[in-house]
CSV table of C-alpha atoms in Angstrom, one decimal:
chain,number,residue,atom,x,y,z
A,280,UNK,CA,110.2,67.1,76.6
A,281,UNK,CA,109.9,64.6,74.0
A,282,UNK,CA,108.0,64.4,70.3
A,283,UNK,CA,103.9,63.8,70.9
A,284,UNK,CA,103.0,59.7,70.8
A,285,UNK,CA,100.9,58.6,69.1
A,286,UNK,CA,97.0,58.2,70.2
A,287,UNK,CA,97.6,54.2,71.3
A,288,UNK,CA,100.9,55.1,72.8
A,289,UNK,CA,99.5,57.9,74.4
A,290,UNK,CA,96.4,56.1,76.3
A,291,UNK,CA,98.9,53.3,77.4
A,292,UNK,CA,101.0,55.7,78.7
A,293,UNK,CA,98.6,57.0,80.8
A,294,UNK,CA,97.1,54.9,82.0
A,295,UNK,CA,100.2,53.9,83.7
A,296,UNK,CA,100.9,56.7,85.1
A,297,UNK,CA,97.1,58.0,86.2
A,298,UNK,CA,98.1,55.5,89.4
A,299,UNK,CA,101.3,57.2,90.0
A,300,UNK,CA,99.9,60.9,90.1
A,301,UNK,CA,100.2,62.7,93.7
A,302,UNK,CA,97.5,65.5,92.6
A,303,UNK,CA,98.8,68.5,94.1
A,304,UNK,CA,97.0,71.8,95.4
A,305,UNK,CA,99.8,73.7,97.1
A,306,UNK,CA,98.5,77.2,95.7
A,307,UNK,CA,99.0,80.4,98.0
A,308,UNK,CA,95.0,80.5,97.9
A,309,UNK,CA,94.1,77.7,98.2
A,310,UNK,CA,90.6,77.1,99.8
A,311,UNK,CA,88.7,74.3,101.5
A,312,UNK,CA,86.5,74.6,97.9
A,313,UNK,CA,89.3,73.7,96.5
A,314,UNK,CA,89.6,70.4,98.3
A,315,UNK,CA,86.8,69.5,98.1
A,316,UNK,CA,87.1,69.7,94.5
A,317,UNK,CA,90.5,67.8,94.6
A,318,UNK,CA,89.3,65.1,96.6
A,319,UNK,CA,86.8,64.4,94.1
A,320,UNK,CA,88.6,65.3,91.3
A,321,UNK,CA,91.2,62.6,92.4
A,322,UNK,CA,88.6,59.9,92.1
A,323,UNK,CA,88.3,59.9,87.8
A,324,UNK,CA,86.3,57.7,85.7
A,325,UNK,CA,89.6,55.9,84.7
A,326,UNK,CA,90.7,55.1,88.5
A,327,UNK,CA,92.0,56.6,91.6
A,328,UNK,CA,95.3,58.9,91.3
A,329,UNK,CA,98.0,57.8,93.8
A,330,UNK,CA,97.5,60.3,96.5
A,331,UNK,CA,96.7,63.9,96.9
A,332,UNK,CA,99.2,66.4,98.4
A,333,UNK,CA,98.2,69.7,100.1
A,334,UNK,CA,98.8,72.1,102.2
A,335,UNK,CA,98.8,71.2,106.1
A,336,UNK,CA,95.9,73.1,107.0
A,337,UNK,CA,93.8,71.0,105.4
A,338,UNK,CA,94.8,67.8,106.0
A,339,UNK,CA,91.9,66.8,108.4
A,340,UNK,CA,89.4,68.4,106.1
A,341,UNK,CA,90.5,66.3,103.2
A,342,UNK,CA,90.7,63.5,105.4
A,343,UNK,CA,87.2,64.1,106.5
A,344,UNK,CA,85.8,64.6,102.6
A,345,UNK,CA,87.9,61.5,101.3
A,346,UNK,CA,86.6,59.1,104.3
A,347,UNK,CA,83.4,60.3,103.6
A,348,UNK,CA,83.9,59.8,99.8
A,349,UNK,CA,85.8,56.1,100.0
A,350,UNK,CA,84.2,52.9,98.9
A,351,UNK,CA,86.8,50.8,100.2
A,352,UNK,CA,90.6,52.0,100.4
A,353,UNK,CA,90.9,55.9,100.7
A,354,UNK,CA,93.3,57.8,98.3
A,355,UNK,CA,96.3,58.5,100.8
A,356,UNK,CA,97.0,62.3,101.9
A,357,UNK,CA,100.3,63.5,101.3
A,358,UNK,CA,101.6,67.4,102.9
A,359,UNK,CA,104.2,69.2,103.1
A,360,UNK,CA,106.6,70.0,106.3
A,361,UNK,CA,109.4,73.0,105.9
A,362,UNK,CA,107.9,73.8,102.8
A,363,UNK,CA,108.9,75.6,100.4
A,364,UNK,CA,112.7,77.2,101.6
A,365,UNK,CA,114.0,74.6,103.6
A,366,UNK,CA,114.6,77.1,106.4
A,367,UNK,CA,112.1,76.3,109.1
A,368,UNK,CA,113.9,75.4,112.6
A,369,UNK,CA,114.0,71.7,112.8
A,370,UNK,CA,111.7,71.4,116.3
A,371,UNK,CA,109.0,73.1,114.2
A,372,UNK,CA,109.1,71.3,111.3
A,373,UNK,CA,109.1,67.7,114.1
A,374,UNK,CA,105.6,69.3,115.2
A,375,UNK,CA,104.0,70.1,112.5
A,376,UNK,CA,104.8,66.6,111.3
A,377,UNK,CA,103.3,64.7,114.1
A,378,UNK,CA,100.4,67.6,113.7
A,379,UNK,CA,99.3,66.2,110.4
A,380,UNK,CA,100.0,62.5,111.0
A,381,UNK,CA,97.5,63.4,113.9
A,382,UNK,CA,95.2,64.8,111.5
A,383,UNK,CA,95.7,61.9,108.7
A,384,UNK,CA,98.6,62.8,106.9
A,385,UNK,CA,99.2,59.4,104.6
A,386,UNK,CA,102.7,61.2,103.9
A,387,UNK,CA,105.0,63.2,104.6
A,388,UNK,CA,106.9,65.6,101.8
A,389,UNK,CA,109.8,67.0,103.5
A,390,UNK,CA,112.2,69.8,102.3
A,391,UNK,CA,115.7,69.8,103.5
A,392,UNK,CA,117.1,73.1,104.1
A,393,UNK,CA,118.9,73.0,100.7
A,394,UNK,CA,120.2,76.7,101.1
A,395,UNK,CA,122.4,75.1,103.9
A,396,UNK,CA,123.2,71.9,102.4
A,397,UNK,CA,124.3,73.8,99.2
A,398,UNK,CA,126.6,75.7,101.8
A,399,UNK,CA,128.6,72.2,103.0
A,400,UNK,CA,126.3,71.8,106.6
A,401,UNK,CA,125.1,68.3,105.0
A,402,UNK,CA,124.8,67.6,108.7
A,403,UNK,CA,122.3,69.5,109.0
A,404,UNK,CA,120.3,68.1,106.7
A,405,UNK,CA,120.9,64.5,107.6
A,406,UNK,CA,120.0,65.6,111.0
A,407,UNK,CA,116.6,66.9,109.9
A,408,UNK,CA,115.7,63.6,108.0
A,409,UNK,CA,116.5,61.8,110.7
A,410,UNK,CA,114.6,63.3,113.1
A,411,UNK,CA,111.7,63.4,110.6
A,412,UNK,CA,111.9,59.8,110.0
A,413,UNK,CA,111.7,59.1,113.5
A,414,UNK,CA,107.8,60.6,113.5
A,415,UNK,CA,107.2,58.9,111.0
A,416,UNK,CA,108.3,55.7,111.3
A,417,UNK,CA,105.3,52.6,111.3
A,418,UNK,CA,102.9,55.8,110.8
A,419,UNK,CA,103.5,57.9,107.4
A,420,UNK,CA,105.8,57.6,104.0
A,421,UNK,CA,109.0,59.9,104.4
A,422,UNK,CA,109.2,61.8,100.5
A,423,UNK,CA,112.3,64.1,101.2
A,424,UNK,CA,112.3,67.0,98.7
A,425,UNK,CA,116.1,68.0,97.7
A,426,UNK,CA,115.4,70.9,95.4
A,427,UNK,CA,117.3,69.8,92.5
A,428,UNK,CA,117.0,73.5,90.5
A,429,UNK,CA,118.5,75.1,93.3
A,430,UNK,CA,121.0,72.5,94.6
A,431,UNK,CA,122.4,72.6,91.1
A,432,UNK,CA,125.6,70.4,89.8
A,433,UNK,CA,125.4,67.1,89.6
A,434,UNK,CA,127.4,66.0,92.3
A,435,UNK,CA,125.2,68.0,95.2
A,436,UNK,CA,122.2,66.4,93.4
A,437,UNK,CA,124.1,63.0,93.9
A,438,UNK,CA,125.4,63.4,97.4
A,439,UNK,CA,121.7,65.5,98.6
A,440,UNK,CA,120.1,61.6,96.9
A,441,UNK,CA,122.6,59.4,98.9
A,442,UNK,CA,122.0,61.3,102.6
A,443,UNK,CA,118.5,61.2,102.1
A,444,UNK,CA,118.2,57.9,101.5
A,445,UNK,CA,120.8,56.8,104.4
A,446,UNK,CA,118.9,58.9,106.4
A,447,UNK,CA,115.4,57.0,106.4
A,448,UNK,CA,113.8,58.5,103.3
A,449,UNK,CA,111.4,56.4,101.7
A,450,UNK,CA,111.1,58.7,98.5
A,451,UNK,CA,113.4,61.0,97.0
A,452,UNK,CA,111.8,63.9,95.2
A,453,UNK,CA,113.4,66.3,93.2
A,454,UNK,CA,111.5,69.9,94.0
A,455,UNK,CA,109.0,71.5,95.2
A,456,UNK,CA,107.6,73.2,92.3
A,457,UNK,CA,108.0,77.0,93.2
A,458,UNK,CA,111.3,77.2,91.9
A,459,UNK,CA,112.8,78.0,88.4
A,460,UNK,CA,114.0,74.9,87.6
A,461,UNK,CA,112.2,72.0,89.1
A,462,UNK,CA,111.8,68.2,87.7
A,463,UNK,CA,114.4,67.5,84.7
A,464,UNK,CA,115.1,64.4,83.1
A,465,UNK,CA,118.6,65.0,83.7
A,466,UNK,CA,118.1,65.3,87.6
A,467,UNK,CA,115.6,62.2,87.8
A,468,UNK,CA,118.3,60.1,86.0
A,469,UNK,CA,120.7,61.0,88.8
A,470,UNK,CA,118.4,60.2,91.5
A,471,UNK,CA,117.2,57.3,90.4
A,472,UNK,CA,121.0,55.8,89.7
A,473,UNK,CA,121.2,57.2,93.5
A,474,UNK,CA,118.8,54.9,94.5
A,475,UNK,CA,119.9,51.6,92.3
A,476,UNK,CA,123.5,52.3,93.6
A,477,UNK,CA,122.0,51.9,97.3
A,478,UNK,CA,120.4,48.6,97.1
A,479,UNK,CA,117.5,50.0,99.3
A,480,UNK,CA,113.7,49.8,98.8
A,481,UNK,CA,113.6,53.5,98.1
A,482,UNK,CA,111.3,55.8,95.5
A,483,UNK,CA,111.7,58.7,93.3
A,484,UNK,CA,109.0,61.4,92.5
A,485,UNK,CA,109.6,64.3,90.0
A,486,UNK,CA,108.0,67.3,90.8
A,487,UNK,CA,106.9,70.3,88.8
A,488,UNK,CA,106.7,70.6,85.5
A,489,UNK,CA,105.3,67.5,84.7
A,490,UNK,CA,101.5,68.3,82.3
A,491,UNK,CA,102.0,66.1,79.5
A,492,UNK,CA,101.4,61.9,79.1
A,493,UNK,CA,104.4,62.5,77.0
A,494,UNK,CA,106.4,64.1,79.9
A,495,UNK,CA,105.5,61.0,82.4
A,496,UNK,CA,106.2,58.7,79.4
A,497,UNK,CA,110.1,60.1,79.6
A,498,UNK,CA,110.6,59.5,83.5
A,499,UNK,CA,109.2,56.8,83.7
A,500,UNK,CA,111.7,55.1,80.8
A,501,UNK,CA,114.7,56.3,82.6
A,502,UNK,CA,113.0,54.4,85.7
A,503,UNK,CA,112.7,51.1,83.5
A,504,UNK,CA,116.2,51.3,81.9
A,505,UNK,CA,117.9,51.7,85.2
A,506,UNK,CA,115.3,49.6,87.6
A,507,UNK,CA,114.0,47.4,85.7
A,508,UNK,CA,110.6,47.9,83.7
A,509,UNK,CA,108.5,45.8,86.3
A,510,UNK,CA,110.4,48.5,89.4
A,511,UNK,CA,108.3,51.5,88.9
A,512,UNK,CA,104.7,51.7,90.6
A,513,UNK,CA,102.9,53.6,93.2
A,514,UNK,CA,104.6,52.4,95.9
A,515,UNK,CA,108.1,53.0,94.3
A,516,UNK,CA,106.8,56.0,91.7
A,517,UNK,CA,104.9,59.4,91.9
A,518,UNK,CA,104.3,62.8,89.5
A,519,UNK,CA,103.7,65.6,91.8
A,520,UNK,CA,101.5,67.5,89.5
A,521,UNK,CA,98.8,69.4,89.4
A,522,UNK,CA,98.3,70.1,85.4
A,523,UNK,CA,98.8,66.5,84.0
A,524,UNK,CA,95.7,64.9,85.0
A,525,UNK,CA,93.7,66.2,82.3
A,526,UNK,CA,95.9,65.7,79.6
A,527,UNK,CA,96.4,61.7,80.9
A,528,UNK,CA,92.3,61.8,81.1
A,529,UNK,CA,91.9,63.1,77.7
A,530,UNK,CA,94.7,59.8,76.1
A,531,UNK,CA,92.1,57.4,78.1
A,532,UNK,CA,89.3,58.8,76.5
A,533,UNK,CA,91.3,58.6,73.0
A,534,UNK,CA,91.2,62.4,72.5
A,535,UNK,CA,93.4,65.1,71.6
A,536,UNK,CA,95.4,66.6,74.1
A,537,UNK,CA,94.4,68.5,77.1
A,538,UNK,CA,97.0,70.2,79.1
A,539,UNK,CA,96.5,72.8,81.8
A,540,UNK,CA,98.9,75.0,84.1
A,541,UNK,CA,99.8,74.8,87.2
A,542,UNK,CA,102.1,72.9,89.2
């Protein structure tokens, strides 16, 4: 996305962001190994990441491994609910929600039915977050996934931002990373004006395609020119990545880069 920074640059950078970072696992083979691994993963040398986000099936194992793990607060657990088409029937995706707040779910990433919303049945959608916010409400965070790749123009991106957030979300996030275009630049700037324009205590979290420091380093200046720099933290920021944290490891340690694939 943007030119390499230079090595200071680079570790301050990350070190900003290493807080933000929703470490992801949302692979189709995923394995309770591979929890376990991301649980302790999540826990670096430089400080705890921001949350983890997996797959609902193992949401009370990782709850299990990171209690177990915790000296004092314990990374939050986020999952995913009508993931990754948007097309599950809405009483479905209301159980499986209070299933994995049941089972320690921190948060709640929720994909509308985009498909549908793209269509013109915003209602639809609305409905959905609604009802989703509802089982959540006093018990999980509410990050509602609009699939900005797939939605497309500008103005659905605009309009998908503004019913989300009038619907309860307490995130907006832009995709769910098995798409062809995920997180832009272009898409975050959108959102996030979506969010200043509403005056409510909503966040934003790009998603997919996010591996470089230098890659956080440009969201999270379009955050500070329209919020304000002192707006963007983890309780109003997150990366939904799975490839950055090594590269944002290797700028605290003052080394070259270190990018990985993946999410």
């Amino acid at each position: 996305m943007t030119e390499t920074l230079d090595k200071d640059v680079r570790k301050s950078a990350a070190a900003r962001a290493l807080p933000m970072v929703d470490l992801t696992n949302l692979n189709a083979d995923c394995s309770h190994a591979d929890i376990d691994v991301l649980c302790e993963r999540a826990h670096t040398p430089h400080g705890r990441v921001g949350a983890i986000c997996i797959w609902p099936r193992f949401v009370a194992h990782a709850h299990k491994v990171l209690t177990a793990r915790a000296r004092g607060k314990v990374i939050p657990i986020a999952t995913v609910v009508n993931f990754p088409g948007g097309t599950d029937l809405q009483e479905m995706t209301v159980l499986e929600t209070a299933t994995c707040i049941r089972d320690g779910a921190d948060e709640i990433d929720l994909v509308i039915p985009y498909g549908a919303f793209k269509a013109g049945d915003e209602e639809a959608a609305s409905k959905l977050v609604r009802a989703i916010a509802q089982q959540c409400a006093g018990k999980a965070l509410l990050k509602v996934i609009i699939e900005t790749g797939e939605l497309g123009s500008d103005e659905l991106i605009r309009k998908a931002s503004h019913m989300a957030i009038e619907a309860g979300a307490n995130f907006i996030k832009t995709s769910t990373g098995k798409v062809p275009i995920n997180a832009t630049p272009h898409a975050a700037e959108i959102m996030i004006q979506a969010i200043a324009d509403s005056g409510k205590p909503v966040g934003f979290k790009p998603a997919g395609g996010v591996k470089t420091v230098e890659d956080t380093a440009t969201y999270l200046a379009i955050a500070d020119r329209i919020m304000g720099p002192d707006w963007a933290a983890p309780k109003t920021f997150r990366f939904g990545a799975s490839g950055v944290l090594d590269d944002l490891l290797a700028a605290l340690d003052g080394d070259e880069a270190a990018t990985s694939g993946g999410y």
